[in-house]
Coordinates of C-alpha atoms in Angstrom, one line a residue:
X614 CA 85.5 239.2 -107.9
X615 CA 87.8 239.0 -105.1
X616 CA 86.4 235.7 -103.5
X617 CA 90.2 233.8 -103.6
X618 CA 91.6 236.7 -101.9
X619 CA 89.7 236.2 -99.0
X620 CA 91.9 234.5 -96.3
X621 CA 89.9 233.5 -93.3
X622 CA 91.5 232.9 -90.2
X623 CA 89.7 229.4 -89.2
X624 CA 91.7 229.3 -85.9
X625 CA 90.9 233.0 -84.8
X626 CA 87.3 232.4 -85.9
X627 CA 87.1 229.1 -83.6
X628 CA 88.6 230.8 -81.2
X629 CA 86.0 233.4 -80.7
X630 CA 83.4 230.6 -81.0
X631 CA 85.0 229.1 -78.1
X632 CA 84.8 231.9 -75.9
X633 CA 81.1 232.7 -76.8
X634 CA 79.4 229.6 -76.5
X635 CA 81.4 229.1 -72.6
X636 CA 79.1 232.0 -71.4
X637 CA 75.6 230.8 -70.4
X638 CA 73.3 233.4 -71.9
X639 CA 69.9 230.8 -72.5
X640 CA 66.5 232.5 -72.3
X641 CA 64.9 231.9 -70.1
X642 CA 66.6 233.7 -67.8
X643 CA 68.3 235.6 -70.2
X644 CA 70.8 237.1 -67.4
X645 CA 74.1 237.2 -68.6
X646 CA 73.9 240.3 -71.5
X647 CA 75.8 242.3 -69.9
X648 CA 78.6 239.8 -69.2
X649 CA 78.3 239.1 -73.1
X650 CA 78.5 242.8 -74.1
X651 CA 81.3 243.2 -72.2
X652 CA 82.9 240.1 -74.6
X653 CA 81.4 241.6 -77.5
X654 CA 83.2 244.6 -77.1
X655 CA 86.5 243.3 -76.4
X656 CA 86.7 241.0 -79.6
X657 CA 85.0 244.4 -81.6
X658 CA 88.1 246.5 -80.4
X659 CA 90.4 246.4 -83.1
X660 CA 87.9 247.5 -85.7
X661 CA 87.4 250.9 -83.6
X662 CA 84.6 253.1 -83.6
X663 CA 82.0 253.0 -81.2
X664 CA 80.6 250.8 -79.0
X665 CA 77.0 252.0 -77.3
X666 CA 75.0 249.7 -74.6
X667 CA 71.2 250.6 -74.8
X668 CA 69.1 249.2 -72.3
X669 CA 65.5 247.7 -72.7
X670 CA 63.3 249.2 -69.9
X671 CA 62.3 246.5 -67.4
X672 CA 58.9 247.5 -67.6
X673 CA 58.7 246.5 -71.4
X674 CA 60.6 242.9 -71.0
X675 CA 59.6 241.5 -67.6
X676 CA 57.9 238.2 -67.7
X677 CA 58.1 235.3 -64.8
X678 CA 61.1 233.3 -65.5
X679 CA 63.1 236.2 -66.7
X680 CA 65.7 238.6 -64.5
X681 CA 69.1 240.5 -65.2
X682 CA 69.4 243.9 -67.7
X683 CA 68.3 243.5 -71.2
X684 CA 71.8 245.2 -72.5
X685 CA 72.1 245.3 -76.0
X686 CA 75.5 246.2 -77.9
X687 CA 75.7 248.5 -81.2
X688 CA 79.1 248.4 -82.5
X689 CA 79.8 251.3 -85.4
X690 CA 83.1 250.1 -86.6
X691 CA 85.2 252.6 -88.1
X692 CA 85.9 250.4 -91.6
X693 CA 84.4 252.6 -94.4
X694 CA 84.8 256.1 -95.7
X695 CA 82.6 258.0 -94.0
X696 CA 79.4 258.8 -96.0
X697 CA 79.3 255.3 -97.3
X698 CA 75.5 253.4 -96.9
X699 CA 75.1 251.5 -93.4
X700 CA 74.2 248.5 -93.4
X701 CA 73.6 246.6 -90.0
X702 CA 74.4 242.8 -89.0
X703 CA 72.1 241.7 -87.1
X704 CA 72.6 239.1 -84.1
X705 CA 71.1 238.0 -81.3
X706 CA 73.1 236.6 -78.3
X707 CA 70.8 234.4 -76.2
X708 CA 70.1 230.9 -76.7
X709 CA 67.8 228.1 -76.4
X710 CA 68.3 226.3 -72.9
X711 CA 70.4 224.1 -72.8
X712 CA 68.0 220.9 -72.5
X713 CA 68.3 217.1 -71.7
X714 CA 69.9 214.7 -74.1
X715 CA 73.4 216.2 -74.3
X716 CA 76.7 213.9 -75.0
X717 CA 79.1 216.7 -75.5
X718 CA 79.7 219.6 -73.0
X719 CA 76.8 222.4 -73.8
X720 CA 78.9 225.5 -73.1
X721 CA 82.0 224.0 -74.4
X722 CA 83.1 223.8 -78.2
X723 CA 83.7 220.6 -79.4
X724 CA 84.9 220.0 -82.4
X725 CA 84.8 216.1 -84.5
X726 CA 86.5 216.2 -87.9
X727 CA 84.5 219.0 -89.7
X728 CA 81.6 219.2 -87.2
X729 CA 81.5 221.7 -84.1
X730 CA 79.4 221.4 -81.4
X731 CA 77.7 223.6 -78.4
X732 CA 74.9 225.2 -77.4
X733 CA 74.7 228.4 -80.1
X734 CA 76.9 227.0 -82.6
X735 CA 74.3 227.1 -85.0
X736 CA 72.0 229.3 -82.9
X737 CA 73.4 231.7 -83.6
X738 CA 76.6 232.2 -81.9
X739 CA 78.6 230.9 -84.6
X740 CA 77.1 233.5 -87.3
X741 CA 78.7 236.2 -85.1
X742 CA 81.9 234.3 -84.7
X743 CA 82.3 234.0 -88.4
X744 CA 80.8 237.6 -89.2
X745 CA 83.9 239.3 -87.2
X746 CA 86.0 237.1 -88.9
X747 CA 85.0 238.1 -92.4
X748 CA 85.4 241.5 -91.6
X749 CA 88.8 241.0 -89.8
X750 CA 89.7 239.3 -93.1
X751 CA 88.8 242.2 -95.2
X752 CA 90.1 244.8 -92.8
X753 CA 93.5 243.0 -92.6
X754 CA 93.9 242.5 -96.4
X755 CA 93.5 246.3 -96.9
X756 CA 90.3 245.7 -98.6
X757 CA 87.7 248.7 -99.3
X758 CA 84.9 249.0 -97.7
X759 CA 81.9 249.5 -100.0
X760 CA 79.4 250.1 -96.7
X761 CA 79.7 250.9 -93.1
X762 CA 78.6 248.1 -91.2
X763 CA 76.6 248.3 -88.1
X764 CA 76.8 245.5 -85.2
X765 CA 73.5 244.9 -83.4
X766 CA 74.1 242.5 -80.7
X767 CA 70.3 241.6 -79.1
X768 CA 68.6 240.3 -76.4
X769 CA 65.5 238.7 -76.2
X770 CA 65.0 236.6 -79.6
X771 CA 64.8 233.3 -77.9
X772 CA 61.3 234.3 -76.2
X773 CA 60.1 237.1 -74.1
X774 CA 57.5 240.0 -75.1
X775 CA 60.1 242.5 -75.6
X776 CA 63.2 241.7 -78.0
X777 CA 66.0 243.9 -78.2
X778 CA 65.7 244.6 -81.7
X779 CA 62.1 245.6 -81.6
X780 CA 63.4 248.3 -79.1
X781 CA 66.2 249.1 -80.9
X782 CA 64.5 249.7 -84.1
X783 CA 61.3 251.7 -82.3
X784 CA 64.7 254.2 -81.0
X785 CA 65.7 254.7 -84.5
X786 CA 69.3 252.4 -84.0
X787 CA 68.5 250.6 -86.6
X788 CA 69.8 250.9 -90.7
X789 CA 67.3 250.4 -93.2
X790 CA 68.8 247.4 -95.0
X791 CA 69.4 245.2 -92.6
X792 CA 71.6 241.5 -92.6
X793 CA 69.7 238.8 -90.4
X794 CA 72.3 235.9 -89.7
X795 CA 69.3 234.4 -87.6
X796 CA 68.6 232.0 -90.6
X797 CA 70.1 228.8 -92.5
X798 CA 73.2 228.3 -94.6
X799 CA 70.9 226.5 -97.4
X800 CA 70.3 228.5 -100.7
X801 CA 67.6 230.0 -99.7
X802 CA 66.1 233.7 -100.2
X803 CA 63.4 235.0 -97.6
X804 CA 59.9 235.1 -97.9
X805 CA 58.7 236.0 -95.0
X806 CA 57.8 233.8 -91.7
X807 CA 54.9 233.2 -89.7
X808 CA 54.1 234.9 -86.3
X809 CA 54.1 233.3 -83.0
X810 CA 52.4 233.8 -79.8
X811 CA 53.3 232.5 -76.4
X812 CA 50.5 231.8 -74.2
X813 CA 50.9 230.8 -70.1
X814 CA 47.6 229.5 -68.1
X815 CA 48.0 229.5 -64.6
X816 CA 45.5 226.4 -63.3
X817 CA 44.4 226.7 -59.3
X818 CA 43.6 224.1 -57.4
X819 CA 43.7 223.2 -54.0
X820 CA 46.8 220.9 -52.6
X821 CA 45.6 217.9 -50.0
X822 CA 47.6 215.0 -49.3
X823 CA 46.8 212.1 -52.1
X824 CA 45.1 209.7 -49.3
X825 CA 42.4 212.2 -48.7
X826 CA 42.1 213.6 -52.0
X827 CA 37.9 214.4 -51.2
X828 CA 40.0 217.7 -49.3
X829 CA 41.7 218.8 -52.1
X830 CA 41.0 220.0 -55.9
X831 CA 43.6 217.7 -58.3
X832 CA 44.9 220.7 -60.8
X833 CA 46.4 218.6 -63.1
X834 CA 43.4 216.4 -63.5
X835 CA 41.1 219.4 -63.7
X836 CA 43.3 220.7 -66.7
X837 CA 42.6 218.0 -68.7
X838 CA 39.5 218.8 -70.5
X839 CA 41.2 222.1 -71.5
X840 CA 44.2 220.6 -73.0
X841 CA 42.1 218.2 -74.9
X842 CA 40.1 221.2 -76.1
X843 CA 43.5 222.7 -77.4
X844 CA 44.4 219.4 -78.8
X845 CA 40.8 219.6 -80.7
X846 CA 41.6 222.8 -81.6
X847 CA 45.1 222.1 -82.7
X848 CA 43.3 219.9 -85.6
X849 CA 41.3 222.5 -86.8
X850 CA 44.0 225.8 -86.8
X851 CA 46.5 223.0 -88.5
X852 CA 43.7 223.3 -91.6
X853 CA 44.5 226.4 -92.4
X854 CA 47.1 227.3 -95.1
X855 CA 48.8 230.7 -96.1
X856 CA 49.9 231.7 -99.8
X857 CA 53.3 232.1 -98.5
X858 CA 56.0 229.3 -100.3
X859 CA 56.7 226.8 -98.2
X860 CA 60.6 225.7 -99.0
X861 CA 60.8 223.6 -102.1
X862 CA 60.8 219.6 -101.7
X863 CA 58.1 219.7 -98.6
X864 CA 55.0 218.4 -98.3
X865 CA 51.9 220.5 -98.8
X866 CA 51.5 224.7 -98.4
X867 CA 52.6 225.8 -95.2
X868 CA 50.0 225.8 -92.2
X869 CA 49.1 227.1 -88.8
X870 CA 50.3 225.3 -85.9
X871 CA 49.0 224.9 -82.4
X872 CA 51.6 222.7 -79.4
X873 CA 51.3 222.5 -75.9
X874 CA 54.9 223.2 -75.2
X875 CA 55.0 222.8 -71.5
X876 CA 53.2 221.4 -68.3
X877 CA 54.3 221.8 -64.7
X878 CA 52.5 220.8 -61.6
X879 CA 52.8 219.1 -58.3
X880 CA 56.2 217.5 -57.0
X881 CA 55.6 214.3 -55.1
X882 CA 53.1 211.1 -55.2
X883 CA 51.9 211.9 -51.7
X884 CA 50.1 215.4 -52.2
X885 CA 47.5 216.7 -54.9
X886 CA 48.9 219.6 -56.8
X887 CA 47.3 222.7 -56.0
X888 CA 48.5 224.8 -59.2
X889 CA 49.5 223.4 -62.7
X890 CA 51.0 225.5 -65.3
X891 CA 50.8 224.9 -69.3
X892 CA 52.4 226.6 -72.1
X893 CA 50.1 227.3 -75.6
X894 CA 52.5 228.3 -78.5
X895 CA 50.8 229.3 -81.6
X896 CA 52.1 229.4 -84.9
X897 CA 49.7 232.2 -87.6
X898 CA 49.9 232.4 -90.7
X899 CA 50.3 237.0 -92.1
X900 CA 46.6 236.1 -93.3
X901 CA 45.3 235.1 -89.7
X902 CA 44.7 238.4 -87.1
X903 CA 46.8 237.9 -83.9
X904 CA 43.1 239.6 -82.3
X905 CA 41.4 236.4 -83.2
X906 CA 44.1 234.6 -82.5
X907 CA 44.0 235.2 -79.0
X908 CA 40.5 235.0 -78.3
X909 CA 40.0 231.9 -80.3
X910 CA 42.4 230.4 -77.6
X911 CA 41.0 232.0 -74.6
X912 CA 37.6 231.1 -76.0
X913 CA 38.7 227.3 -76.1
X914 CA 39.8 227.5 -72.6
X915 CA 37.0 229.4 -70.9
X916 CA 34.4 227.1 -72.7
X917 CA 36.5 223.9 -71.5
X918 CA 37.0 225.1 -67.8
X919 CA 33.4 225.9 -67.4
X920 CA 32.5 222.0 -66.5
X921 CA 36.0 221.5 -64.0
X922 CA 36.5 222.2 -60.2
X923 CA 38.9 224.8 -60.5
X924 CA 39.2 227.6 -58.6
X925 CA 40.4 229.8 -61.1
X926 CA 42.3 230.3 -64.1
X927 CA 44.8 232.9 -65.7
X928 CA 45.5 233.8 -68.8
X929 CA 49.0 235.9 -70.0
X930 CA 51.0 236.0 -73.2
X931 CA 54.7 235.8 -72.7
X932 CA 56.0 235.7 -76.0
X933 CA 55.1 237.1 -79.2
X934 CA 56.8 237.8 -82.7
X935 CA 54.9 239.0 -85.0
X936 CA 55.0 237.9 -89.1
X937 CA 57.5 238.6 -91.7
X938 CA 56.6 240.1 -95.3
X939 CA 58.1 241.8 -98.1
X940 CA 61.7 241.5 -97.1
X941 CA 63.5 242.2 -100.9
X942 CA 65.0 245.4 -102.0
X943 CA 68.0 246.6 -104.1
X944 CA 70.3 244.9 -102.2
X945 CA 69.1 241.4 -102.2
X946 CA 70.9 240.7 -105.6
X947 CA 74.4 241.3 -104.0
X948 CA 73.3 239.3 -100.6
X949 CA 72.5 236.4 -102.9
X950 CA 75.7 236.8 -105.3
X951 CA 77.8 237.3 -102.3
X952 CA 76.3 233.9 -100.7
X953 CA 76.9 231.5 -103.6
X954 CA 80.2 233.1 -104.0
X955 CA 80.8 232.5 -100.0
X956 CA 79.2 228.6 -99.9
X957 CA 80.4 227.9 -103.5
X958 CA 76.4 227.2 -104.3
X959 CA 75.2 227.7 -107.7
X960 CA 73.1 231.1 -107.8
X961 CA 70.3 228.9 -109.7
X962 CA 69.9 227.1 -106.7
X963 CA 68.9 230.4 -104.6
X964 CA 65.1 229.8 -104.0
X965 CA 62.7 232.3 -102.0
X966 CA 60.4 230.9 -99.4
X967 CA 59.0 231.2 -95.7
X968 CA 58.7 228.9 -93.3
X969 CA 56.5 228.2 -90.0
X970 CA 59.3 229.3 -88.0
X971 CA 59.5 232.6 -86.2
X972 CA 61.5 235.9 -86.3
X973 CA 61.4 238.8 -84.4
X974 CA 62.0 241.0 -87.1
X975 CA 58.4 241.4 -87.6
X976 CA 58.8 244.2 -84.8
X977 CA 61.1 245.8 -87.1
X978 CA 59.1 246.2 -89.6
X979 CA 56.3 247.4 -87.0
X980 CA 58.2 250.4 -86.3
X981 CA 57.6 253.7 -87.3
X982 CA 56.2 252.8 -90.7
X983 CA 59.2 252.3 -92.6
X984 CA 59.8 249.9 -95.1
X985 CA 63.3 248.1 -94.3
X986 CA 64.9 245.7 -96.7
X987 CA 66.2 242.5 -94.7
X988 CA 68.6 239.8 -96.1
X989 CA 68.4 236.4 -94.4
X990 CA 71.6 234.1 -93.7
X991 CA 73.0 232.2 -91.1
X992 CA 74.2 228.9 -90.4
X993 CA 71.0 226.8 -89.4
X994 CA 70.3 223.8 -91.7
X995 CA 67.6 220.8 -90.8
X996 CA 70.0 218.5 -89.2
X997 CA 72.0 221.1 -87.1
X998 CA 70.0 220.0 -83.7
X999 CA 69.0 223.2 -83.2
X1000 CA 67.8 224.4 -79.6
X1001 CA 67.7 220.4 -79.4
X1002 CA 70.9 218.4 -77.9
X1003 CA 74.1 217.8 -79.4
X1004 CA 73.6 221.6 -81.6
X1005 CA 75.9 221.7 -83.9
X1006 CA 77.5 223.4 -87.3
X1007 CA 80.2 222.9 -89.3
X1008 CA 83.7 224.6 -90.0
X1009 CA 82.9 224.5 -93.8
X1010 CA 79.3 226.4 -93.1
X1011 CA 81.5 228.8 -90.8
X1012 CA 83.9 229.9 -93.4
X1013 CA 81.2 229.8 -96.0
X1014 CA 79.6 233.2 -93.8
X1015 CA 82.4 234.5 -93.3
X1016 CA 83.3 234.7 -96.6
X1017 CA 79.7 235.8 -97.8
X1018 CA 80.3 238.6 -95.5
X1019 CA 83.7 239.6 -96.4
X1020 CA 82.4 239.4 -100.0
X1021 CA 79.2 241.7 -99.9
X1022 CA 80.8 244.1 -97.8
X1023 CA 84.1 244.6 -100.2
X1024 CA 84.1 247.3 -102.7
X1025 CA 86.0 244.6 -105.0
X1026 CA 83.0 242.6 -105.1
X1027 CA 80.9 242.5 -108.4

């Protein structure tokens, strides 16, 4: 066990933090990969190897709302001897927008006694900050690498129909045991996670000023017997339960979820809208088919719409991340060991479960039929405002990655 001589340097670590979180890369737009590859790559130099940008074709990722190259970053580090097993760290770089509420700077790292804040300190901006650290910590102490690791930097997690890592694991650039820092720094082991679809409706109207609304067709007004058929609906999807563990301590099995996430229409009291726009996310269950899914939730619109003055409707799906199952393999033993050892947690306390919550590793394990074993950590935990305001982790969760990496990575560890 070589856990005390881990030395992690907390000011290089914040450091690199700092520097992240200061470049904008929310989704949506998701337009600043390339600027953040081009960071990546510059605080990946001293471990050497490679560094390769792939591309997502714009014809696979273009929605409304999104623009700028979908440029991923693989790093191949030149730390182990070659032949060793690879092993990839997965991360993704964009981030929730940044949202209302704020009292702290987003895109600036604050930090209060043990707490730091910014948009991606939790999510998940701070798990790559404190990977590269706890491999700089190992590299630097002359430490031997027991596997190569792999850095997949990604685009796309946030939302979209095409993330980075789905592409990255249809071309093959992926290992087959995999690291996800995308989750929480509580003692968990994963179970799995639900899938989520993204659903836009496009609602016409026709725009006429408010005083002679008998000219126009009121969009927003016509909507509303849809969204109180999804809001029906909501009640009934939210009765149906999966066998997969909910996390230990919660109420009930875990369930299907329905929300109307957005609704935008019109712009000022004197005009009718002419268009309004909503936003259906749905939360299934791996025992619900994503085919019924969708036309269960076209169904409840077309039925609804029937009796309204619209002019039309539209229907597309601009997000979707399929299920996770059947994550464990050989290696899930040493993930686990390495974490209590890194966060000081009892290994008792490790518990396996899945949550509502979404991932888009169920592309990975889509592709090409392989089975891939992927370990779940990460620095999320349920008060860490997550893509809400004032986002924050803290310096003792930071070093407690860090570590976890350093630790499952070392050849000393056992």
């Amino acid at each position: 066990m070589i856990k005390s001589n881990i030395n992690i340097d907390e000011d290089a670590l914040l450091s690199m933090l700092n520097e992240l979180v200061a470049l904008d890369s929310s989704f949506p737009p998701g337009a600043s990969y390339p600027e953040m590859a081009t960071l990546l790559e510059q605080m990946t130099m001293q471990f050497g190897g490679t560094r390769t940008r792939v591309d997502v074709p714009e014809a696979l990722w273009k929605v409304p709302g999104t623009h700028g190259a979908r440029t991923n970053l693989i790093v191949r580090p030149d730390l182990a001897p070659v032949g060793s097993p690879e092993v990839t760290i997965y991360f993704h770089v964009d981030t929730a927008p940044v949202g209302d509420g704020w009292t702290r700077p987003a895109f600036q790292m604050t930090c209060e006694g043990n707490k730091v804040y910014a948009r991606g300190a939790a999510d998940m901006k701070g798990a790559i900050a404190a990977a590269l650290a706890g491999l700089e910590a190992l590299r630097s102490a002359g430490h031997p690498f027991e596997f190569q690791p792999v850095l997949a930097f990604c685009t796309d997690e946030e939302g979209g129909v095409y993330p980075g890592i789905r592409y990255l694991a249809e071309q093959n650039l992926v290992s087959d045991t995999i690291i996800n820092l995308n989750g929480s720094a509580t003692p968990r082991i994963w179970a799995g996670s639900f899938g989520s679809l993204d659903f836009a409706f496009e609602f016409e109207g026709k725009a006429a000023h408010s005083g002679r609304p008998e000219l126009g067709v009121n969009a927003i007004e016509q909507a509303l017997p849809v969204l109180n058929a999804l809001t029906m609906l909501k009640t009934e999807v939210e009765k149906r339960t999966s066998v997969m563990p909910a996390q230990p301590g919660t109420a009930g099995p875990l369930h299907a979820l329905l929300n109307i996430t957005a609704i935008h229409g019109g712009d000022k009291g004197s005009a009718l809208p002419g268009a309004c726009r909503v936003v259906v996310n749905r939360r299934y269950a791996p025992e619900e088919s994503v085919v019924t899914v969708r036309s269960e939730i076209q169904a409840c619109v077309e039925i609804a719409s029937k009796g309204s003055e619209l002019i039309g409707w539209t229907m597309s799906e601009i997000g979707h991340l399929p299920p996770v199952e059947n994550t464990q393999g050989v290696m899930s033993p040493r993930w686990t060991a390495a974490m209590s050892a890194g966060y000081d947690v009892p290994l008792d306390e490790f518990v396996a479960f899945g949550s509502t919550t979404s991932s888009d590793f169920g592309w990975i394990q889509q592709a090409g039929g392989r089975h891939r074993e992927i370990m779940l950590g990460g620095l999320s935990r349920p008060d860490r405002n997550v893509h809400a305001a004032d986002e924050f982790t803290t310096k003792e969760d930071l070093l407690g990655l860090a570590r976890s990496i350093a630790l499952f990575f070392s050849a000393d560890f056992d």
